[in-house]
């Protein structure tokens, strides 16, 4: 029996953890002795390189380096074109990262790793979760659970601290923002609400600082560095370094060079905070929305967990402590807590299988009640308006696993099939929801009934928030089948199997 590992597959950094022989979750260091591995891949030569060495190449070989691939997960159109002519899907790039994490974990454990719990942002939808599972499969890792990152952070924290009360998890990473409110009562973890922005993270703070630095560089006689190539990559690297130092000092000096002599610029923390205040406000507004939806006031939140590297920015801490006025839990490691929680979940699965003892809080087994991060619905014609409308069947923030029926009738005589469109989102306007089935709706054959024959469609989210649809014929009282919605955004099973075959013979460095 091999151990299930917990993987935090981050936008900028990833980490792997396991629960050790003392029942404590611990992060495994990678082959270079680092506890986190940059989620960066360099395609050069025969062996793709993952991690710190790949990240270093970002300025010298920007066209062969992939960063932030997590932002592309679930995007069917995204491809990375390496300069050698090969192209990669987001799942394949992620798989290279997973493969490297798997091999490093095998080195650290001295045993094969074949199964993992992988964390994802809570707001990841079905397609993005499926893409993550496929990345694991391509890398030769069976993803036994897809766990929400804030939930992972909360269970690691709750287990270590024995804390009871309501907490808000504010997770600002490299490319994503996630906020979740939950209640911890002993061994019971109940998520009360969650939301996020897949395009808000340290990357955006970098972008604002790059614009500011570029403006000053141009004003001082330099050329425009935002060229989309090497100059911009170098500017990004300098901007990230300056951003990091502004987390601990008030001023940073930045040396920038175009084709002419280098120019030294100074940027203060105030300049940086002014340039990025709108981004910070977006995180606050989202936190307030989640709090409102949970029916809570700020005073109901006992503690805030800051997760993700970007929460090291003093502006984030000040907003939470001074503007919102809630205490921050300082005893957690923002880079490791998510992986630790994934390891705890992995152990819970092992104990469910009877392969390991239970992990308990005061003798009680840990129970996690998570919720849906998106509404699930269907498109149907509104007979009154004559317009296509989205009907939400399982609303956002419903406890999972969730199952809800909805009832339809056939419209034509001898109709031989029903067509089901599955949507993800919370709006009644079809323009504001994602059509998971696209132009290939689920087609289910039915016996030739007269018009008006009742059909029951049961929508379901399982514990991983994978979407299932069950269709029942209420005339004959028979099941017409249960279907996993094969998202148009995802790779087919064959494509995944082929990519996995290719990966088996691919070395990663
Ligand atoms: P993810 O989960 O998205 O991979 P992380 O939680 O690892 O991201 O956070 C990475 C982000 O944190 C990057 O944008 C990085 O620049 C930022 N970051 C790390 N350390 C600091 C720091 N000292 N000050 C400001 N930002 C930081
Ligand atoms: Mg993260």
Short mmCIF file of C-alpha atoms and ligand atoms in Angstrom, two decimals:
data_model
loop_
_atom_site.label_atom_id
_atom_site.label_comp_id
_atom_site.label_asym_id
_atom_site.label_seq_id
_atom_site.Cartn_x
_atom_site.Cartn_y
_atom_site.Cartn_z
CA UNK A 1 0.00 0.00 0.00
CA UNK A 2 1.56 3.28 -1.04
CA UNK A 3 0.87 6.56 0.71
CA UNK A 4 -1.51 9.11 -0.81
CA UNK A 5 0.23 12.48 -1.03
CA UNK A 6 -1.32 15.94 -0.82
CA UNK A 7 -0.41 18.33 -3.62
CA UNK A 8 -0.94 22.08 -3.70
CA UNK A 9 -0.64 22.65 -7.45
CA UNK A 10 -0.31 26.42 -7.40
CA UNK A 11 -0.22 29.08 -10.10
CA UNK A 12 3.26 30.17 -9.13
CA UNK A 13 4.45 27.60 -6.59
CA UNK A 14 3.52 24.01 -5.79
CA UNK A 15 4.13 21.89 -2.71
CA UNK A 16 3.70 18.26 -1.65
CA UNK A 17 2.94 17.02 1.87
CA UNK A 18 2.13 13.81 3.71
CA UNK A 19 0.98 12.96 7.22
CA UNK A 20 4.03 11.49 8.94
CA UNK A 21 4.38 8.64 11.44
CA UNK A 22 3.61 11.04 14.31
CA UNK A 23 0.24 11.91 12.69
CA UNK A 24 1.52 15.36 11.76
CA UNK A 25 1.24 16.73 8.23
CA UNK A 26 4.62 17.74 6.86
CA UNK A 27 5.87 19.26 3.63
CA UNK A 28 8.30 17.12 1.62
CA UNK A 29 11.28 18.98 0.23
CA UNK A 30 12.04 18.64 -3.45
CA UNK A 31 15.27 17.29 -5.00
CA UNK A 32 16.87 20.70 -4.53
CA UNK A 33 15.95 20.83 -0.85
CA UNK A 34 13.20 23.44 -1.38
CA UNK A 35 9.82 23.13 0.30
CA UNK A 36 8.04 24.79 -2.62
CA UNK A 37 8.66 24.24 -6.33
CA UNK A 38 8.02 27.02 -8.85
CA UNK A 39 5.19 25.94 -11.20
CA UNK A 40 7.31 26.81 -14.20
CA UNK A 41 8.30 24.65 -17.15
CA UNK A 42 11.16 25.28 -19.57
CA UNK A 43 10.98 23.52 -22.95
CA UNK A 44 14.53 23.38 -24.19
CA UNK A 45 16.43 20.36 -25.37
CA UNK A 46 14.96 16.90 -24.89
CA UNK A 47 14.15 17.09 -21.21
CA UNK A 48 11.58 19.66 -20.06
CA UNK A 49 12.81 21.39 -16.93
CA UNK A 50 10.49 22.16 -14.01
CA UNK A 51 11.03 24.43 -11.00
CA UNK A 52 13.65 26.93 -9.98
CA UNK A 53 15.97 26.30 -12.93
CA UNK A 54 13.08 26.81 -15.33
CA UNK A 55 12.07 29.99 -13.52
CA UNK A 56 15.59 31.36 -13.85
CA UNK A 57 15.35 30.85 -17.60
CA UNK A 58 12.28 33.09 -17.79
CA UNK A 59 14.40 36.11 -18.70
CA UNK A 60 16.84 34.38 -21.04
CA UNK A 61 14.42 32.11 -22.89
CA UNK A 62 10.99 33.71 -22.35
CA UNK A 63 9.53 32.06 -25.44
CA UNK A 64 10.25 28.56 -24.12
CA UNK A 65 9.11 29.11 -20.56
CA UNK A 66 5.55 28.53 -19.35
CA UNK A 67 4.41 30.24 -16.18
CA UNK A 68 0.94 30.62 -14.66
CA UNK A 69 -0.46 27.66 -16.62
CA UNK A 70 -3.08 27.19 -13.90
CA UNK A 71 -4.83 30.27 -15.24
CA UNK A 72 -5.35 28.37 -18.49
CA UNK A 73 -6.76 25.17 -16.98
CA UNK A 74 -10.17 24.43 -18.49
CA UNK A 75 -9.54 26.77 -21.41
CA UNK A 76 -9.98 24.61 -24.52
CA UNK A 77 -8.34 27.18 -26.81
CA UNK A 78 -5.11 27.70 -24.89
CA UNK A 79 -1.93 26.18 -26.31
CA UNK A 80 1.71 26.75 -25.52
CA UNK A 81 3.83 26.82 -28.68
CA UNK A 82 7.45 26.08 -27.87
CA UNK A 83 10.06 27.41 -30.30
CA UNK A 84 10.85 23.85 -31.44
CA UNK A 85 7.38 23.68 -32.98
CA UNK A 86 5.77 21.45 -30.37
CA UNK A 87 2.51 22.56 -28.77
CA UNK A 88 1.11 21.73 -25.37
CA UNK A 89 -2.29 21.88 -23.75
CA UNK A 90 -2.61 23.31 -20.23
CA UNK A 91 -3.19 19.77 -18.88
CA UNK A 92 0.06 18.58 -20.44
CA UNK A 93 2.10 21.45 -19.01
CA UNK A 94 0.52 20.88 -15.58
CA UNK A 95 1.24 17.17 -15.93
CA UNK A 96 4.94 17.90 -16.28
CA UNK A 97 4.79 19.83 -13.01
CA UNK A 98 2.88 16.99 -11.32
CA UNK A 99 5.36 14.46 -12.67
CA UNK A 100 8.26 16.38 -11.19
CA UNK A 101 6.43 16.72 -7.83
CA UNK A 102 5.65 13.00 -7.89
CA UNK A 103 9.27 12.04 -8.56
CA UNK A 104 10.53 14.38 -5.86
CA UNK A 105 8.03 12.93 -3.38
CA UNK A 106 9.15 9.41 -4.31
CA UNK A 107 12.73 10.41 -3.59
CA UNK A 108 11.76 11.90 -0.22
CA UNK A 109 9.55 8.95 0.79
CA UNK A 110 11.67 6.22 -0.74
CA UNK A 111 8.49 4.65 -2.14
CA UNK A 112 6.38 4.99 -5.29
CA UNK A 113 3.64 7.61 -5.38
CA UNK A 114 0.59 6.73 -7.44
CA UNK A 115 -2.28 8.59 -5.77
CA UNK A 116 -2.80 12.17 -4.68
CA UNK A 117 -5.26 14.66 -3.31
CA UNK A 118 -4.80 17.81 -5.39
CA UNK A 119 -6.09 21.17 -4.24
CA UNK A 120 -7.81 23.69 -6.49
CA UNK A 121 -9.20 27.18 -5.92
CA UNK A 122 -12.70 26.89 -4.51
CA UNK A 123 -14.19 28.76 -7.46
CA UNK A 124 -12.72 26.29 -10.00
CA UNK A 125 -15.59 24.96 -12.07
CA UNK A 126 -16.25 21.43 -13.27
CA UNK A 127 -14.08 21.84 -16.40
CA UNK A 128 -11.14 23.21 -14.44
CA UNK A 129 -11.42 20.43 -11.86
CA UNK A 130 -11.56 17.83 -14.61
CA UNK A 131 -8.52 19.39 -16.29
CA UNK A 132 -6.66 19.10 -12.98
CA UNK A 133 -7.62 15.44 -12.64
CA UNK A 134 -6.50 14.83 -16.23
CA UNK A 135 -3.15 16.50 -15.54
CA UNK A 136 -2.66 14.04 -12.69
CA UNK A 137 -3.63 11.08 -14.83
CA UNK A 138 -1.25 12.15 -17.61
CA UNK A 139 1.54 12.33 -15.03
CA UNK A 140 0.70 8.82 -13.79
CA UNK A 141 -1.01 9.99 -10.60
CA UNK A 142 -4.54 9.00 -9.76
CA UNK A 143 -6.28 12.05 -8.27
CA UNK A 144 -8.40 10.51 -5.53
CA UNK A 145 -9.87 13.83 -4.42
CA UNK A 146 -9.98 17.38 -5.69
CA UNK A 147 -10.05 19.53 -2.56
CA UNK A 148 -10.76 23.24 -2.29
CA UNK A 149 -7.65 25.17 -1.25
CA UNK A 150 -9.28 27.26 1.50
CA UNK A 151 -10.88 24.13 2.94
CA UNK A 152 -7.46 22.50 2.96
CA UNK A 153 -5.96 25.50 4.74
CA UNK A 154 -8.74 25.46 7.32
CA UNK A 155 -8.47 21.76 8.16
CA UNK A 156 -4.70 21.97 8.55
CA UNK A 157 -5.13 24.98 10.80
CA UNK A 158 -8.01 23.51 12.79
CA UNK A 159 -6.15 20.26 13.35
CA UNK A 160 -2.98 21.99 14.52
CA UNK A 161 -4.64 24.62 16.70
CA UNK A 162 -7.81 23.03 18.03
CA UNK A 163 -9.48 26.37 17.26
CA UNK A 164 -13.28 26.67 17.48
CA UNK A 165 -15.21 29.47 15.80
CA UNK A 166 -15.74 31.22 12.46
CA UNK A 167 -12.80 31.91 10.24
CA UNK A 168 -12.33 33.67 6.94
CA UNK A 169 -9.68 32.29 4.63
CA UNK A 170 -8.24 35.04 2.42
CA UNK A 171 -6.05 33.37 -0.18
CA UNK A 172 -4.18 35.71 -2.49
CA UNK A 173 -1.65 33.78 -4.51
CA UNK A 174 0.21 34.50 -7.71
CA UNK A 175 -2.69 34.41 -10.11
CA UNK A 176 -5.83 33.80 -8.17
CA UNK A 177 -7.89 35.10 -5.29
CA UNK A 178 -10.15 32.97 -3.17
CA UNK A 179 -12.23 33.76 -0.10
CA UNK A 180 -14.04 31.25 2.06
CA UNK A 181 -15.86 31.51 5.36
CA UNK A 182 -16.16 28.46 7.54
CA UNK A 183 -17.06 27.37 11.01
CA UNK A 184 -14.91 24.99 12.98
CA UNK A 185 -16.58 23.13 15.79
CA UNK A 186 -14.22 20.52 17.17
CA UNK A 187 -13.71 17.99 14.42
CA UNK A 188 -16.55 19.42 12.30
CA UNK A 189 -15.58 21.82 9.50
CA UNK A 190 -18.52 23.52 7.77
CA UNK A 191 -17.96 25.81 4.83
CA UNK A 192 -20.51 28.62 4.93
CA UNK A 193 -19.67 30.32 1.66
CA UNK A 194 -17.01 30.75 -0.93
CA UNK A 195 -16.16 32.81 -3.99
CA UNK A 196 -13.15 33.95 -5.93
CA UNK A 197 -11.62 35.58 -8.93
CA UNK A 198 -9.60 33.41 -11.26
CA UNK A 199 -7.82 36.43 -12.61
CA UNK A 200 -6.68 38.34 -9.59
CA UNK A 201 -3.36 37.71 -7.88
CA UNK A 202 0.23 38.82 -7.31
CA UNK A 203 0.62 38.73 -11.10
CA UNK A 204 -1.72 41.72 -11.36
CA UNK A 205 0.21 43.61 -8.68
CA UNK A 206 3.35 42.89 -10.74
CA UNK A 207 1.62 44.25 -13.83
CA UNK A 208 0.75 47.56 -12.15
CA UNK A 209 4.27 47.94 -10.80
CA UNK A 210 5.71 47.16 -14.24
CA UNK A 211 3.54 49.88 -15.76
CA UNK A 212 4.66 52.36 -13.10
CA UNK A 213 8.34 51.50 -13.54
CA UNK A 214 8.06 51.59 -17.32
CA UNK A 215 6.45 55.04 -17.20
CA UNK A 216 9.28 56.36 -15.07
CA UNK A 217 11.86 54.67 -17.24
CA UNK A 218 10.40 56.29 -20.36
CA UNK A 219 10.18 59.67 -18.58
CA UNK A 220 13.88 59.34 -17.74
CA UNK A 221 14.71 58.87 -21.42
CA UNK A 222 14.53 55.08 -21.72
CA UNK A 223 12.59 53.13 -24.33
CA UNK A 224 9.28 51.34 -23.83
CA UNK A 225 10.09 48.02 -22.11
CA UNK A 226 6.64 46.49 -22.49
CA UNK A 227 7.65 44.75 -25.72
CA UNK A 228 6.13 41.35 -25.01
CA UNK A 229 9.60 39.79 -25.21
CA UNK A 230 12.92 39.75 -23.38
CA UNK A 231 12.84 43.38 -22.23
CA UNK A 232 9.43 42.86 -20.69
CA UNK A 233 10.49 39.59 -19.08
CA UNK A 234 13.46 41.37 -17.50
CA UNK A 235 11.18 44.21 -16.35
CA UNK A 236 8.84 41.65 -14.80
CA UNK A 237 11.68 40.01 -12.91
CA UNK A 238 12.87 43.38 -11.52
CA UNK A 239 9.33 44.40 -10.63
CA UNK A 240 8.68 41.17 -8.70
CA UNK A 241 11.92 41.62 -6.76
CA UNK A 242 11.00 45.23 -5.97
CA UNK A 243 7.51 44.13 -4.90
CA UNK A 244 8.96 41.56 -2.53
CA UNK A 245 11.37 44.01 -0.95
CA UNK A 246 8.59 46.58 -0.55
CA UNK A 247 6.91 44.06 1.75
CA UNK A 248 9.71 44.60 4.25
CA UNK A 249 11.21 48.01 3.44
CA UNK A 250 9.68 51.39 2.52
CA UNK A 251 11.71 52.02 -0.62
CA UNK A 252 13.25 49.93 -3.36
CA UNK A 253 15.86 50.80 -5.94
CA UNK A 254 15.36 49.29 -9.37
CA UNK A 255 17.95 49.26 -12.12
CA UNK A 256 16.42 48.98 -15.57
CA UNK A 257 18.13 48.77 -18.87
CA UNK A 258 16.90 48.88 -22.43
CA UNK A 259 19.37 49.12 -25.28
CA UNK A 260 21.11 52.17 -23.79
CA UNK A 261 22.80 52.67 -20.42
CA UNK A 262 20.96 51.39 -17.34
CA UNK A 263 18.81 53.83 -15.38
CA UNK A 264 18.31 53.59 -11.62
CA UNK A 265 14.82 54.33 -10.36
CA UNK A 266 13.39 54.50 -6.88
CA UNK A 267 9.93 53.32 -5.95
CA UNK A 268 8.31 53.67 -2.54
CA UNK A 269 5.80 51.41 -0.84
CA UNK A 270 3.33 54.30 -0.98
CA UNK A 271 3.76 54.55 -4.77
CA UNK A 272 3.21 50.83 -5.09
CA UNK A 273 0.17 50.79 -2.82
CA UNK A 274 -1.38 53.75 -4.65
CA UNK A 275 -0.88 52.03 -8.01
CA UNK A 276 -2.52 48.82 -6.80
CA UNK A 277 -5.23 50.06 -4.44
CA UNK A 278 -8.00 49.18 -6.90
CA UNK A 279 -6.82 45.56 -6.91
CA UNK A 280 -6.89 45.43 -3.13
CA UNK A 281 -10.41 46.89 -3.12
CA UNK A 282 -11.55 44.10 -5.41
CA UNK A 283 -10.43 41.54 -2.83
CA UNK A 284 -12.22 43.40 -0.08
CA UNK A 285 -15.44 43.66 -2.06
CA UNK A 286 -15.38 39.95 -2.75
CA UNK A 287 -14.76 39.16 0.92
CA UNK A 288 -17.71 41.37 1.85
CA UNK A 289 -19.91 39.66 -0.68
CA UNK A 290 -19.09 36.19 0.69
CA UNK A 291 -19.70 37.45 4.22
CA UNK A 292 -23.05 38.99 3.23
CA UNK A 293 -24.10 35.79 1.46
CA UNK A 294 -23.26 33.83 4.60
CA UNK A 295 -25.48 36.25 6.54
CA UNK A 296 -22.64 37.37 8.80
CA UNK A 297 -21.19 40.65 10.05
CA UNK A 298 -17.45 41.25 10.39
CA UNK A 299 -17.77 40.86 14.13
CA UNK A 300 -18.98 37.29 13.57
CA UNK A 301 -15.60 36.40 12.06
CA UNK A 302 -13.29 35.33 14.86
CA UNK A 303 -10.11 35.08 12.90
CA UNK A 304 -8.67 35.59 9.41
CA UNK A 305 -6.27 33.08 7.88
CA UNK A 306 -3.96 34.70 5.34
CA UNK A 307 -2.92 32.18 2.75
CA UNK A 308 -0.80 32.65 -0.38
CA UNK A 309 2.44 34.52 -0.94
CA UNK A 310 0.75 37.81 -1.82
CA UNK A 311 -0.69 38.16 1.68
CA UNK A 312 2.85 39.13 2.73
CA UNK A 313 2.13 42.56 1.30
CA UNK A 314 1.58 44.94 4.24
CA UNK A 315 -1.42 46.48 2.47
CA UNK A 316 -3.30 43.19 2.80
CA UNK A 317 -2.60 42.87 6.50
CA UNK A 318 -3.51 46.50 7.12
CA UNK A 319 -6.80 46.12 5.30
CA UNK A 320 -7.77 43.07 7.37
CA UNK A 321 -6.65 44.40 10.73
CA UNK A 322 -7.35 48.12 10.45
CA UNK A 323 -10.04 48.60 7.81
CA UNK A 324 -12.05 45.46 8.47
CA UNK A 325 -10.86 45.20 12.06
CA UNK A 326 -10.45 41.42 12.36
CA UNK A 327 -7.52 39.60 13.96
CA UNK A 328 -5.10 37.73 11.73
CA UNK A 329 -3.89 34.26 12.65
CA UNK A 330 -0.12 34.63 12.44
CA UNK A 331 0.98 31.11 13.30
CA UNK A 332 0.46 29.63 9.87
CA UNK A 333 2.86 29.33 7.00
CA UNK A 334 1.14 30.93 3.99
CA UNK A 335 3.13 28.87 1.46
CA UNK A 336 2.65 25.48 3.09
CA UNK A 337 -0.73 25.39 4.81
CA UNK A 338 -2.69 24.30 1.71
CA UNK A 339 -0.40 21.33 0.99
CA UNK A 340 -0.59 20.33 4.67
CA UNK A 341 -4.40 20.31 4.47
CA UNK A 342 -4.25 18.20 1.32
CA UNK A 343 -2.10 15.71 3.24
CA UNK A 344 -4.69 15.59 6.03
CA UNK A 345 -7.43 14.87 3.49
CA UNK A 346 -5.23 12.17 1.93
CA UNK A 347 -4.88 10.55 5.32
CA UNK A 348 -8.64 10.72 5.91
CA UNK A 349 -9.13 8.79 2.68
CA UNK A 350 -6.55 6.22 3.74
CA UNK A 351 -8.35 5.74 7.05
CA UNK A 352 -11.71 5.40 5.27
CA UNK A 353 -10.10 2.56 3.34
CA UNK A 354 -8.91 1.05 6.59
CA UNK A 355 -5.31 1.54 5.53
CA UNK A 356 -4.36 3.97 8.31
CA UNK A 357 -5.66 5.00 11.72
CA UNK A 358 -8.17 7.87 11.97
CA UNK A 359 -7.05 11.45 12.44
CA UNK A 360 -9.11 12.92 15.22
CA UNK A 361 -9.71 16.17 17.08
CA UNK A 362 -10.41 15.46 20.76
CA UNK A 363 -11.23 11.88 19.83
CA UNK A 364 -13.74 12.80 17.12
CA UNK A 365 -13.23 11.95 13.48
CA UNK A 366 -12.75 14.96 11.18
CA UNK A 367 -15.84 15.74 9.11
CA UNK A 368 -15.80 18.29 6.31
CA UNK A 369 -18.96 19.88 4.93
CA UNK A 370 -18.04 21.72 1.74
CA UNK A 371 -20.29 23.70 -0.61
CA UNK A 372 -20.69 24.26 -4.35
CA UNK A 373 -18.77 27.16 -5.77
CA UNK A 374 -21.04 27.66 -8.79
CA UNK A 375 -24.69 27.22 -9.51
CA UNK A 376 -25.64 24.35 -11.80
CA UNK A 377 -28.56 24.70 -14.13
CA UNK A 378 -30.10 24.16 -17.48
CA UNK A 379 -31.33 26.17 -20.44
CA UNK A 380 -35.01 26.03 -21.27
CA UNK A 381 -37.47 28.06 -23.26
CA UNK A 382 -39.62 30.30 -21.10
CA UNK A 383 -43.12 29.79 -22.56
CA UNK A 384 -44.24 33.25 -21.40
CA UNK A 385 -41.42 35.31 -22.85
CA UNK A 386 -40.48 32.91 -25.65
CA UNK A 387 -36.84 33.44 -24.66
CA UNK A 388 -34.19 30.96 -23.66
CA UNK A 389 -33.55 31.20 -19.95
CA UNK A 390 -31.13 29.66 -17.51
CA UNK A 391 -32.79 27.88 -14.61
CA UNK A 392 -30.47 27.34 -11.67
CA UNK A 393 -31.16 23.90 -10.21
CA UNK A 394 -28.40 23.61 -7.62
CA UNK A 395 -27.51 27.09 -6.36
CA UNK A 396 -24.04 28.32 -5.44
CA UNK A 397 -23.06 27.53 -1.82
CA UNK A 398 -25.21 24.37 -1.57
CA UNK A 399 -23.74 21.62 0.62
CA UNK A 400 -22.02 18.86 -1.37
CA UNK A 401 -22.63 16.16 -2.34
CA UNK A 402 -25.83 17.72 -3.73
CA UNK A 403 -28.67 16.27 -5.78
CA UNK A 404 -31.72 18.19 -7.05
CA UNK A 405 -34.43 17.05 -9.41
CA UNK A 406 -36.07 19.15 -12.04
CA UNK A 407 -39.08 18.24 -14.17
CA UNK A 408 -39.71 18.61 -17.87
CA UNK A 409 -42.22 17.32 -20.40
CA UNK A 410 -41.75 16.30 -23.98
CA UNK A 411 -43.01 18.89 -26.46
CA UNK A 412 -43.58 16.86 -29.64
CA UNK A 413 -45.65 13.77 -30.41
CA UNK A 414 -43.41 10.69 -30.67
CA UNK A 415 -40.41 12.68 -29.58
CA UNK A 416 -37.52 10.19 -29.54
CA UNK A 417 -34.98 12.04 -27.46
CA UNK A 418 -34.58 14.82 -24.93
CA UNK A 419 -31.81 17.35 -25.10
CA UNK A 420 -30.20 18.62 -21.91
CA UNK A 421 -27.97 21.67 -21.73
CA UNK A 422 -25.95 21.92 -18.55
CA UNK A 423 -24.93 25.37 -17.42
CA UNK A 424 -22.53 26.56 -14.74
CA UNK A 425 -23.32 29.90 -13.14
CA UNK A 426 -25.95 31.72 -11.16
CA UNK A 427 -27.65 34.09 -13.58
CA UNK A 428 -30.99 33.62 -15.35
CA UNK A 429 -29.51 35.28 -18.45
CA UNK A 430 -27.80 32.59 -20.59
CA UNK A 431 -25.20 35.23 -21.53
CA UNK A 432 -23.89 35.26 -17.98
CA UNK A 433 -23.46 31.52 -17.45
CA UNK A 434 -21.11 29.01 -19.05
CA UNK A 435 -22.69 26.31 -21.16
CA UNK A 436 -20.78 23.20 -20.09
CA UNK A 437 -22.21 21.06 -22.86
CA UNK A 438 -21.75 23.72 -25.56
CA UNK A 439 -23.16 22.79 -28.94
CA UNK A 440 -23.16 19.12 -27.92
CA UNK A 441 -26.01 18.94 -25.41
CA UNK A 442 -26.64 15.67 -23.64
CA UNK A 443 -28.99 13.61 -25.87
CA UNK A 444 -31.03 10.98 -24.09
CA UNK A 445 -33.24 8.53 -26.05
CA UNK A 446 -36.79 8.09 -24.82
CA UNK A 447 -39.68 5.85 -25.92
CA UNK A 448 -42.06 7.55 -28.42
CA UNK A 449 -44.57 9.09 -26.02
CA UNK A 450 -47.22 11.67 -26.83
CA UNK A 451 -46.30 15.29 -26.12
CA UNK A 452 -46.34 16.19 -22.44
CA UNK A 453 -44.67 13.00 -21.19
CA UNK A 454 -42.96 13.82 -17.87
CA UNK A 455 -39.19 13.50 -17.59
CA UNK A 456 -37.20 13.94 -14.40
CA UNK A 457 -33.67 15.28 -14.67
CA UNK A 458 -31.59 15.01 -11.51
CA UNK A 459 -28.57 17.23 -11.33
CA UNK A 460 -25.80 16.23 -8.97
CA UNK A 461 -22.48 17.48 -7.70
CA UNK A 462 -20.32 14.83 -6.08
CA UNK A 463 -17.80 15.54 -3.33
CA UNK A 464 -15.22 16.65 -5.94
CA UNK A 465 -17.85 18.93 -7.52
CA UNK A 466 -17.92 16.76 -10.60
CA UNK A 467 -21.26 17.17 -12.35
CA UNK A 468 -23.56 14.22 -13.01
CA UNK A 469 -26.96 14.16 -14.62
CA UNK A 470 -29.47 11.38 -14.03
CA UNK A 471 -32.49 11.14 -16.33
CA UNK A 472 -35.68 9.29 -15.37
CA UNK A 473 -38.69 8.41 -17.48
CA UNK A 474 -41.68 9.14 -15.24
CA UNK A 475 -44.12 7.42 -17.62
CA UNK A 476 -42.48 4.01 -17.39
CA UNK A 477 -40.81 4.78 -14.08
CA UNK A 478 -37.43 3.72 -15.39
CA UNK A 479 -34.02 5.26 -15.32
CA UNK A 480 -32.72 6.45 -18.67
CA UNK A 481 -29.19 6.59 -17.33
CA UNK A 482 -26.66 8.62 -15.38
CA UNK A 483 -24.25 10.76 -17.34
CA UNK A 484 -21.04 12.43 -16.36
CA UNK A 485 -21.11 15.69 -18.24
CA UNK A 486 -18.19 15.46 -20.61
CA UNK A 487 -17.24 19.04 -20.74
CA UNK A 488 -16.48 20.47 -24.14
CA UNK A 489 -13.59 22.29 -22.50
CA UNK A 490 -11.84 19.06 -21.50
CA UNK A 491 -9.65 16.52 -23.24
CA UNK A 492 -11.39 13.30 -24.23
CA UNK A 493 -10.55 10.07 -22.38
CA UNK A 494 -8.55 8.93 -25.41
CA UNK A 495 -6.57 12.14 -25.58
CA UNK A 496 -5.74 11.80 -21.89
CA UNK A 497 -4.66 8.18 -22.35
CA UNK A 498 -2.47 9.10 -25.32
CA UNK A 499 -0.87 11.99 -23.45
CA UNK A 500 -0.25 9.68 -20.48
CA UNK A 501 1.48 7.15 -22.78
CA UNK A 502 3.70 9.88 -24.16
CA UNK A 503 4.45 11.15 -20.67
CA UNK A 504 5.56 7.72 -19.43
CA UNK A 505 8.60 7.97 -21.66
CA UNK A 506 9.19 11.69 -21.07
CA UNK A 507 11.87 12.57 -18.57
CA UNK A 508 11.52 15.74 -16.54
CA UNK A 509 14.43 17.63 -15.03
P1 LIG B 1 -0.05 30.35 -5.92
O1 LIG B 1 -0.82 29.65 -4.86
O2 LIG B 1 -0.90 31.12 -6.87
O3 LIG B 1 0.96 29.51 -6.60
P2 LIG B 1 1.59 31.58 -3.92
O4 LIG B 1 0.71 31.47 -2.76
O5 LIG B 1 2.79 30.74 -3.99
O6 LIG B 1 0.78 31.49 -5.25
O7 LIG B 1 2.01 33.11 -4.03
C1 LIG B 1 2.83 33.56 -5.05
C2 LIG B 1 2.71 35.06 -5.12
O8 LIG B 1 3.14 35.62 -3.88
C3 LIG B 1 3.57 35.68 -6.22
O9 LIG B 1 2.83 36.67 -6.91
C4 LIG B 1 4.68 36.33 -5.43
O10 LIG B 1 5.24 37.46 -6.10
C5 LIG B 1 3.97 36.72 -4.16
N1 LIG B 1 4.87 36.94 -3.03
C6 LIG B 1 5.70 36.03 -2.44
N2 LIG B 1 6.42 36.60 -1.48
C7 LIG B 1 6.03 37.91 -1.44
C8 LIG B 1 6.43 39.04 -0.65
N3 LIG B 1 7.38 38.96 0.28
N4 LIG B 1 5.80 40.21 -0.91
C9 LIG B 1 4.86 40.33 -1.86
N5 LIG B 1 4.46 39.31 -2.63
C10 LIG B 1 5.05 38.11 -2.43
MG1 LIG B 2 -1.96 28.82 -3.61
#
